[in-house]
Amino acid sequence: MAVDPRQVLAGFLTISMFAMLGNMIKRDHFDSIEVSIQETSVVQFDALKAEEKSVTQVSTESSPELKPCWAKPVPKIEQSKGFITFSLTGGPEHHISQVTDAVVIARYLGAILVIPDIRGNEVGQRRNFEDMYDADNFTARLTGVIEVVRELPAEVTTENPAVIRVPNRVSEDFIKNNIQPVFRTKSYLRLATFFPSINLKASGKPNTDLDSTACLAMFGSLVMKQEILEVVDRMVERLRTLSRNTGSQFIAIDIRVDVLEKKSCREKSNGRKPCYTAVEIRDFLRKVGFNADNTIYLTETWWHESLNPFKEVFPKTYTKDDLIPAEKKGHFLQSGGAELQRALDFQICSKSDVFVPAISGLFYGNVAGKRITWGRTQILVPSQVPSSSPTASNFISPYVSKKNHVAYSCFC
């Protein structure tokens, strides 16, 4: 017999946070572990042990939207000196981290930040910042914090910058010891952020100038351009309409066949998994109470035959190709448009009733951060589920249940 989500969802919010934390302590979820990207390119999943409990789903009600805990950094009064350049690479989940590091470094050095371009995965693929983001908002939000310019002065473009590799979530000590000495002798730097590990853990409330700068850069500087947001709104409205017709939840699942094909999702000796297949996610969703009425968005651009077993159980499952307005397909789904496609994924996963990451990593972490600030804390971490029926609350992301995401350092 199918379980009506409306009959079972309300119970989740009545569970106290302390009870939930008690359940979560029994497991060590993948987002609380720092792992070298060279090993898996993602933070590892844990195979969780669920207790035998009655089936419930996550409540559709949102938590209150959080407010910034940081004060805008005190305006710099001295003249900015030197220039910092960098490029955005990967998807929006990488852009957030790259911008944050560049802004923090520019603030510490008193340097002028040049608005970055966007580089694709293939040599020669390049977009302007304005192709994805609101440049005016970016400049306005950082006014008084750092000086931002759209391009280098002509006299500087003839020089070669000093290239510096910067670890994600760069520390003040790293800037002081590794970047500042170079900047003093060569006041034109090009930064390249790398990710030795994915760490989005909270570090306490912002208590330094650089902490506040990082919060502002991470959560307040990047806004998608209006065209992208309008397409997202139309796609989300279609998904919500389908959900309202059956009174069900709209679930977004980050699952990409191309990524799964390149990695093994087999459980390792330590009980952890780096990813989950479509069949495993299907079984997980059924075990925690979702059913054929639920509307599901997959972060696939086109349908893949490996997803057929999933759709047999969840027939209301859609990809970008199913949902994007016809007149926008040429622009967003064209070859070389991976950054735009991930922009759609990022926004839709941030706005869904429930978010389920089938692949751990930076996308999951930064989507979780956006959802936390918006009060959309319904994030389920998948697991190999025992034959008994667990409650969905057992699988709430520790980013939420333990409040250990950096978003909780910047918002309250």
PDB file of N, CA, C and O in Angstrom, residues 228-275:
ATOM      1  N   ILE A 228      18.850  33.508 -16.336  1.00  0.00           N
ATOM      2  CA  ILE A 228      18.959  32.174 -15.739  1.00  0.00           C
ATOM      3  C   ILE A 228      17.904  31.990 -14.668  1.00  0.00           C
ATOM      4  O   ILE A 228      17.228  30.954 -14.605  1.00  0.00           O
ATOM      5  N   LEU A 229      17.725  32.991 -13.810  1.00  0.00           N
ATOM      6  CA  LEU A 229      16.747  32.887 -12.732  1.00  0.00           C
ATOM      7  C   LEU A 229      15.327  32.752 -13.272  1.00  0.00           C
ATOM      8  O   LEU A 229      14.503  32.033 -12.703  1.00  0.00           O
ATOM      9  N   GLU A 230      15.034  33.427 -14.370  1.00  0.00           N
ATOM     10  CA  GLU A 230      13.702  33.328 -14.963  1.00  0.00           C
ATOM     11  C   GLU A 230      13.442  31.928 -15.515  1.00  0.00           C
ATOM     12  O   GLU A 230      12.343  31.380 -15.356  1.00  0.00           O
ATOM     13  N   VAL A 231      14.445  31.331 -16.155  1.00  0.00           N
ATOM     14  CA  VAL A 231      14.291  29.966 -16.652  1.00  0.00           C
ATOM     15  C   VAL A 231      14.118  28.996 -15.481  1.00  0.00           C
ATOM     16  O   VAL A 231      13.271  28.091 -15.523  1.00  0.00           O
ATOM     17  N   VAL A 232      14.906  29.179 -14.433  1.00  0.00           N
ATOM     18  CA  VAL A 232      14.773  28.337 -13.233  1.00  0.00           C
ATOM     19  C   VAL A 232      13.371  28.446 -12.667  1.00  0.00           C
ATOM     20  O   VAL A 232      12.735  27.430 -12.330  1.00  0.00           O
ATOM     21  N   ASP A 233      12.858  29.652 -12.538  1.00  0.00           N
ATOM     22  CA  ASP A 233      11.516  29.846 -11.977  1.00  0.00           C
ATOM     23  C   ASP A 233      10.455  29.117 -12.792  1.00  0.00           C
ATOM     24  O   ASP A 233       9.524  28.528 -12.235  1.00  0.00           O
ATOM     25  N   ARG A 234      10.588  29.146 -14.113  1.00  0.00           N
ATOM     26  CA  ARG A 234       9.609  28.462 -14.958  1.00  0.00           C
ATOM     27  C   ARG A 234       9.704  26.944 -14.794  1.00  0.00           C
ATOM     28  O   ARG A 234       8.680  26.243 -14.760  1.00  0.00           O
ATOM     29  N   MET A 235      10.920  26.437 -14.685  1.00  0.00           N
ATOM     30  CA  MET A 235      11.098  24.999 -14.492  1.00  0.00           C
ATOM     31  C   MET A 235      10.593  24.561 -13.120  1.00  0.00           C
ATOM     32  O   MET A 235       9.913  23.535 -12.987  1.00  0.00           O
ATOM     33  N   VAL A 236      10.907  25.336 -12.094  1.00  0.00           N
ATOM     34  CA  VAL A 236      10.464  25.011 -10.740  1.00  0.00           C
ATOM     35  C   VAL A 236       8.943  25.078 -10.646  1.00  0.00           C
ATOM     36  O   VAL A 236       8.304  24.235 -10.000  1.00  0.00           O
ATOM     37  N   GLU A 237       8.325  26.059 -11.301  1.00  0.00           N
ATOM     38  CA  GLU A 237       6.869  26.179 -11.255  1.00  0.00           C
ATOM     39  C   GLU A 237       6.203  24.970 -11.897  1.00  0.00           C
ATOM     40  O   GLU A 237       5.180  24.480 -11.417  1.00  0.00           O
ATOM     41  N   ARG A 238       6.784  24.447 -12.978  1.00  0.00           N
ATOM     42  CA  ARG A 238       6.244  23.232 -13.590  1.00  0.00           C
ATOM     43  C   ARG A 238       6.325  22.060 -12.612  1.00  0.00           C
ATOM     44  O   ARG A 238       5.377  21.273 -12.484  1.00  0.00           O
ATOM     45  N   LEU A 239       7.441  21.941 -11.929  1.00  0.00           N
ATOM     46  CA  LEU A 239       7.609  20.854 -10.970  1.00  0.00           C
ATOM     47  C   LEU A 239       6.655  21.008  -9.784  1.00  0.00           C
ATOM     48  O   LEU A 239       6.070  20.029  -9.305  1.00  0.00           O
ATOM     49  N   ARG A 240       6.476  22.229  -9.317  1.00  0.00           N
ATOM     50  CA  ARG A 240       5.572  22.463  -8.191  1.00  0.00           C
ATOM     51  C   ARG A 240       4.122  22.212  -8.597  1.00  0.00           C
ATOM     52  O   ARG A 240       3.322  21.703  -7.794  1.00  0.00           O
ATOM     53  N   THR A 241       3.763  22.566  -9.817  1.00  0.00           N
ATOM     54  CA  THR A 241       2.396  22.314 -10.285  1.00  0.00           C
ATOM     55  C   THR A 241       2.113  20.821 -10.322  1.00  0.00           C
ATOM     56  O   THR A 241       1.044  20.358  -9.884  1.00  0.00           O
ATOM     57  N   LEU A 242       3.063  20.043 -10.826  1.00  0.00           N
ATOM     58  CA  LEU A 242       2.902  18.597 -10.846  1.00  0.00           C
ATOM     59  C   LEU A 242       2.781  18.042  -9.430  1.00  0.00           C
ATOM     60  O   LEU A 242       2.007  17.110  -9.184  1.00  0.00           O
ATOM     61  N   SER A 243       3.526  18.624  -8.490  1.00  0.00           N
ATOM     62  CA  SER A 243       3.471  18.176  -7.102  1.00  0.00           C
ATOM     63  C   SER A 243       2.131  18.525  -6.466  1.00  0.00           C
ATOM     64  O   SER A 243       1.527  17.707  -5.752  1.00  0.00           O
ATOM     65  N   ARG A 244       1.658  19.747  -6.720  1.00  0.00           N
ATOM     66  CA  ARG A 244       0.384  20.176  -6.121  1.00  0.00           C
ATOM     67  C   ARG A 244      -0.778  19.322  -6.607  1.00  0.00           C
ATOM     68  O   ARG A 244      -1.735  19.088  -5.863  1.00  0.00           O
ATOM     69  N   ASN A 245      -0.699  18.847  -7.827  1.00  0.00           N
ATOM     70  CA  ASN A 245      -1.795  18.051  -8.381  1.00  0.00           C
ATOM     71  C   ASN A 245      -2.033  16.768  -7.607  1.00  0.00           C
ATOM     72  O   ASN A 245      -3.135  16.224  -7.608  1.00  0.00           O
ATOM     73  N   THR A 246      -0.990  16.262  -6.964  1.00  0.00           N
ATOM     74  CA  THR A 246      -1.113  15.025  -6.184  1.00  0.00           C
ATOM     75  C   THR A 246      -0.831  15.259  -4.700  1.00  0.00           C
ATOM     76  O   THR A 246      -0.790  14.304  -3.925  1.00  0.00           O
ATOM     77  N   GLY A 247      -0.612  16.504  -4.314  1.00  0.00           N
ATOM     78  CA  GLY A 247      -0.316  16.802  -2.917  1.00  0.00           C
ATOM     79  C   GLY A 247       0.974  16.179  -2.444  1.00  0.00           C
ATOM     80  O   GLY A 247       1.107  15.807  -1.276  1.00  0.00           O
ATOM     81  N   SER A 248       1.930  16.042  -3.340  1.00  0.00           N
ATOM     82  CA  SER A 248       3.186  15.364  -2.997  1.00  0.00           C
ATOM     83  C   SER A 248       4.333  16.357  -2.907  1.00  0.00           C
ATOM     84  O   SER A 248       4.167  17.552  -3.131  1.00  0.00           O
ATOM     85  N   GLN A 249       5.501  15.834  -2.593  1.00  0.00           N
ATOM     86  CA  GLN A 249       6.691  16.663  -2.476  1.00  0.00           C
ATOM     87  C   GLN A 249       7.470  16.701  -3.776  1.00  0.00           C
ATOM     88  O   GLN A 249       7.480  15.750  -4.555  1.00  0.00           O
ATOM     89  N   PHE A 250       8.144  17.801  -3.995  1.00  0.00           N
ATOM     90  CA  PHE A 250       9.029  17.992  -5.150  1.00  0.00           C
ATOM     91  C   PHE A 250      10.446  17.729  -4.664  1.00  0.00           C
ATOM     92  O   PHE A 250      10.968  18.437  -3.802  1.00  0.00           O
ATOM     93  N   ILE A 251      11.069  16.677  -5.198  1.00  0.00           N
ATOM     94  CA  ILE A 251      12.386  16.231  -4.758  1.00  0.00           C
ATOM     95  C   ILE A 251      13.404  16.480  -5.870  1.00  0.00           C
ATOM     96  O   ILE A 251      13.159  16.155  -7.030  1.00  0.00           O
ATOM     97  N   ALA A 252      14.536  17.068  -5.528  1.00  0.00           N
ATOM     98  CA  ALA A 252      15.634  17.234  -6.477  1.00  0.00           C
ATOM     99  C   ALA A 252      16.765  16.293  -6.072  1.00  0.00           C
ATOM    100  O   ALA A 252      17.152  16.256  -4.899  1.00  0.00           O
ATOM    101  N   ILE A 253      17.271  15.531  -7.040  1.00  0.00           N
ATOM    102  CA  ILE A 253      18.331  14.565  -6.780  1.00  0.00           C
ATOM    103  C   ILE A 253      19.525  14.882  -7.669  1.00  0.00           C
ATOM    104  O   ILE A 253      19.392  14.952  -8.896  1.00  0.00           O
ATOM    105  N   ASP A 254      20.673  15.100  -7.057  1.00  0.00           N
ATOM    106  CA  ASP A 254      21.891  15.315  -7.839  1.00  0.00           C
ATOM    107  C   ASP A 254      22.468  13.957  -8.185  1.00  0.00           C
ATOM    108  O   ASP A 254      23.137  13.313  -7.374  1.00  0.00           O
ATOM    109  N   ILE A 255      22.188  13.505  -9.405  1.00  0.00           N
ATOM    110  CA  ILE A 255      22.713  12.232  -9.883  1.00  0.00           C
ATOM    111  C   ILE A 255      23.110  12.413 -11.335  1.00  0.00           C
ATOM    112  O   ILE A 255      22.317  12.855 -12.164  1.00  0.00           O
ATOM    113  N   ARG A 256      24.368  12.132 -11.641  1.00  0.00           N
ATOM    114  CA  ARG A 256      24.893  12.331 -12.991  1.00  0.00           C
ATOM    115  C   ARG A 256      25.547  11.041 -13.474  1.00  0.00           C
ATOM    116  O   ARG A 256      26.510  10.563 -12.894  1.00  0.00           O
ATOM    117  N   VAL A 257      24.968  10.492 -14.538  1.00  0.00           N
ATOM    118  CA  VAL A 257      25.421   9.203 -15.049  1.00  0.00           C
ATOM    119  C   VAL A 257      26.885   9.248 -15.445  1.00  0.00           C
ATOM    120  O   VAL A 257      27.642   8.301 -15.195  1.00  0.00           O
ATOM    121  N   ASP A 258      27.325  10.345 -16.058  1.00  0.00           N
ATOM    122  CA  ASP A 258      28.716  10.424 -16.501  1.00  0.00           C
ATOM    123  C   ASP A 258      29.682  10.337 -15.334  1.00  0.00           C
ATOM    124  O   ASP A 258      30.756   9.743 -15.449  1.00  0.00           O
ATOM    125  N   VAL A 259      29.302  10.906 -14.187  1.00  0.00           N
ATOM    126  CA  VAL A 259      30.156  10.829 -12.998  1.00  0.00           C
ATOM    127  C   VAL A 259      30.143   9.416 -12.430  1.00  0.00           C
ATOM    128  O   VAL A 259      31.191   8.857 -12.067  1.00  0.00           O
ATOM    129  N   LEU A 260      28.959   8.819 -12.372  1.00  0.00           N
ATOM    130  CA  LEU A 260      28.851   7.471 -11.816  1.00  0.00           C
ATOM    131  C   LEU A 260      29.623   6.453 -12.654  1.00  0.00           C
ATOM    132  O   LEU A 260      30.181   5.497 -12.113  1.00  0.00           O
ATOM    133  N   GLU A 261      29.662   6.672 -13.969  1.00  0.00           N
ATOM    134  CA  GLU A 261      30.375   5.743 -14.839  1.00  0.00           C
ATOM    135  C   GLU A 261      31.886   5.797 -14.649  1.00  0.00           C
ATOM    136  O   GLU A 261      32.598   4.850 -14.977  1.00  0.00           O
ATOM    137  N   LYS A 262      32.374   6.923 -14.121  1.00  0.00           N
ATOM    138  CA  LYS A 262      33.813   7.090 -13.945  1.00  0.00           C
ATOM    139  C   LYS A 262      34.306   6.640 -12.576  1.00  0.00           C
ATOM    140  O   LYS A 262      35.500   6.614 -12.321  1.00  0.00           O
ATOM    141  N   LYS A 263      33.391   6.343 -11.687  1.00  0.00           N
ATOM    142  CA  LYS A 263      33.819   5.960 -10.341  1.00  0.00           C
ATOM    143  C   LYS A 263      33.067   4.718  -9.894  1.00  0.00           C
ATOM    144  O   LYS A 263      32.000   4.388 -10.393  1.00  0.00           O
ATOM    145  N   SER A 264      33.657   4.042  -8.947  1.00  0.00           N
ATOM    146  CA  SER A 264      33.017   2.873  -8.371  1.00  0.00           C
ATOM    147  C   SER A 264      32.185   3.307  -7.177  1.00  0.00           C
ATOM    148  O   SER A 264      32.669   4.007  -6.291  1.00  0.00           O
ATOM    149  N   CYS A 265      30.919   2.891  -7.180  1.00  0.00           N
ATOM    150  CA  CYS A 265      30.045   3.227  -6.052  1.00  0.00           C
ATOM    151  C   CYS A 265      29.947   2.072  -5.074  1.00  0.00           C
ATOM    152  O   CYS A 265      29.032   2.025  -4.247  1.00  0.00           O
ATOM    153  N   ARG A 266      30.880   1.143  -5.187  1.00  0.00           N
ATOM    154  CA  ARG A 266      30.864   0.005  -4.262  1.00  0.00           C
ATOM    155  C   ARG A 266      31.285   0.428  -2.866  1.00  0.00           C
ATOM    156  O   ARG A 266      32.151   1.285  -2.685  1.00  0.00           O
ATOM    157  N   GLU A 267      30.692  -0.231  -1.901  1.00  0.00           N
ATOM    158  CA  GLU A 267      31.032   0.055  -0.506  1.00  0.00           C
ATOM    159  C   GLU A 267      32.456  -0.378  -0.229  1.00  0.00           C
ATOM    160  O   GLU A 267      32.899  -1.463  -0.633  1.00  0.00           O
ATOM    161  N   LYS A 268      33.202   0.485   0.459  1.00  0.00           N
ATOM    162  CA  LYS A 268      34.590   0.172   0.780  1.00  0.00           C
ATOM    163  C   LYS A 268      34.682  -0.538   2.126  1.00  0.00           C
ATOM    164  O   LYS A 268      33.698  -0.671   2.848  1.00  0.00           O
ATOM    165  N   SER A 269      35.887  -0.966   2.456  1.00  0.00           N
ATOM    166  CA  SER A 269      36.087  -1.716   3.693  1.00  0.00           C
ATOM    167  C   SER A 269      35.732  -0.918   4.925  1.00  0.00           C
ATOM    168  O   SER A 269      35.384  -1.474   5.959  1.00  0.00           O
ATOM    169  N   ASN A 270      35.815   0.417   4.825  1.00  0.00           N
ATOM    170  CA  ASN A 270      35.474   1.255   5.982  1.00  0.00           C
ATOM    171  C   ASN A 270      33.985   1.553   6.051  1.00  0.00           C
ATOM    172  O   ASN A 270      33.546   2.331   6.890  1.00  0.00           O
ATOM    173  N   GLY A 271      33.190   0.925   5.161  1.00  0.00           N
ATOM    174  CA  GLY A 271      31.739   1.095   5.211  1.00  0.00           C
ATOM    175  C   GLY A 271      31.226   2.317   4.497  1.00  0.00           C
ATOM    176  O   GLY A 271      30.040   2.627   4.581  1.00  0.00           O
ATOM    177  N   ARG A 272      32.081   3.039   3.792  1.00  0.00           N
ATOM    178  CA  ARG A 272      31.666   4.271   3.127  1.00  0.00           C
ATOM    179  C   ARG A 272      31.527   4.073   1.630  1.00  0.00           C
ATOM    180  O   ARG A 272      32.167   3.213   1.047  1.00  0.00           O
ATOM    181  N   LYS A 273      30.686   4.904   1.027  1.00  0.00           N
ATOM    182  CA  LYS A 273      30.486   4.880  -0.410  1.00  0.00           C
ATOM    183  C   LYS A 273      30.638   6.299  -0.945  1.00  0.00           C
ATOM    184  O   LYS A 273      30.153   7.240  -0.348  1.00  0.00           O
ATOM    185  N   PRO A 274      31.300   6.466  -2.094  1.00  0.00           N
ATOM    186  CA  PRO A 274      31.462   7.811  -2.653  1.00  0.00           C
ATOM    187  C   PRO A 274      30.249   8.288  -3.436  1.00  0.00           C
ATOM    188  O   PRO A 274      30.148   9.460  -3.757  1.00  0.00           O
ATOM    189  N   CYS A 275      29.338   7.357  -3.761  1.00  0.00           N
ATOM    190  CA  CYS A 275      28.178   7.734  -4.560  1.00  0.00           C
ATOM    191  C   CYS A 275      27.154   6.610  -4.513  1.00  0.00           C
ATOM    192  O   CYS A 275      27.431   5.509  -4.027  1.00  0.00           O
TER     193      CYS A 275
END
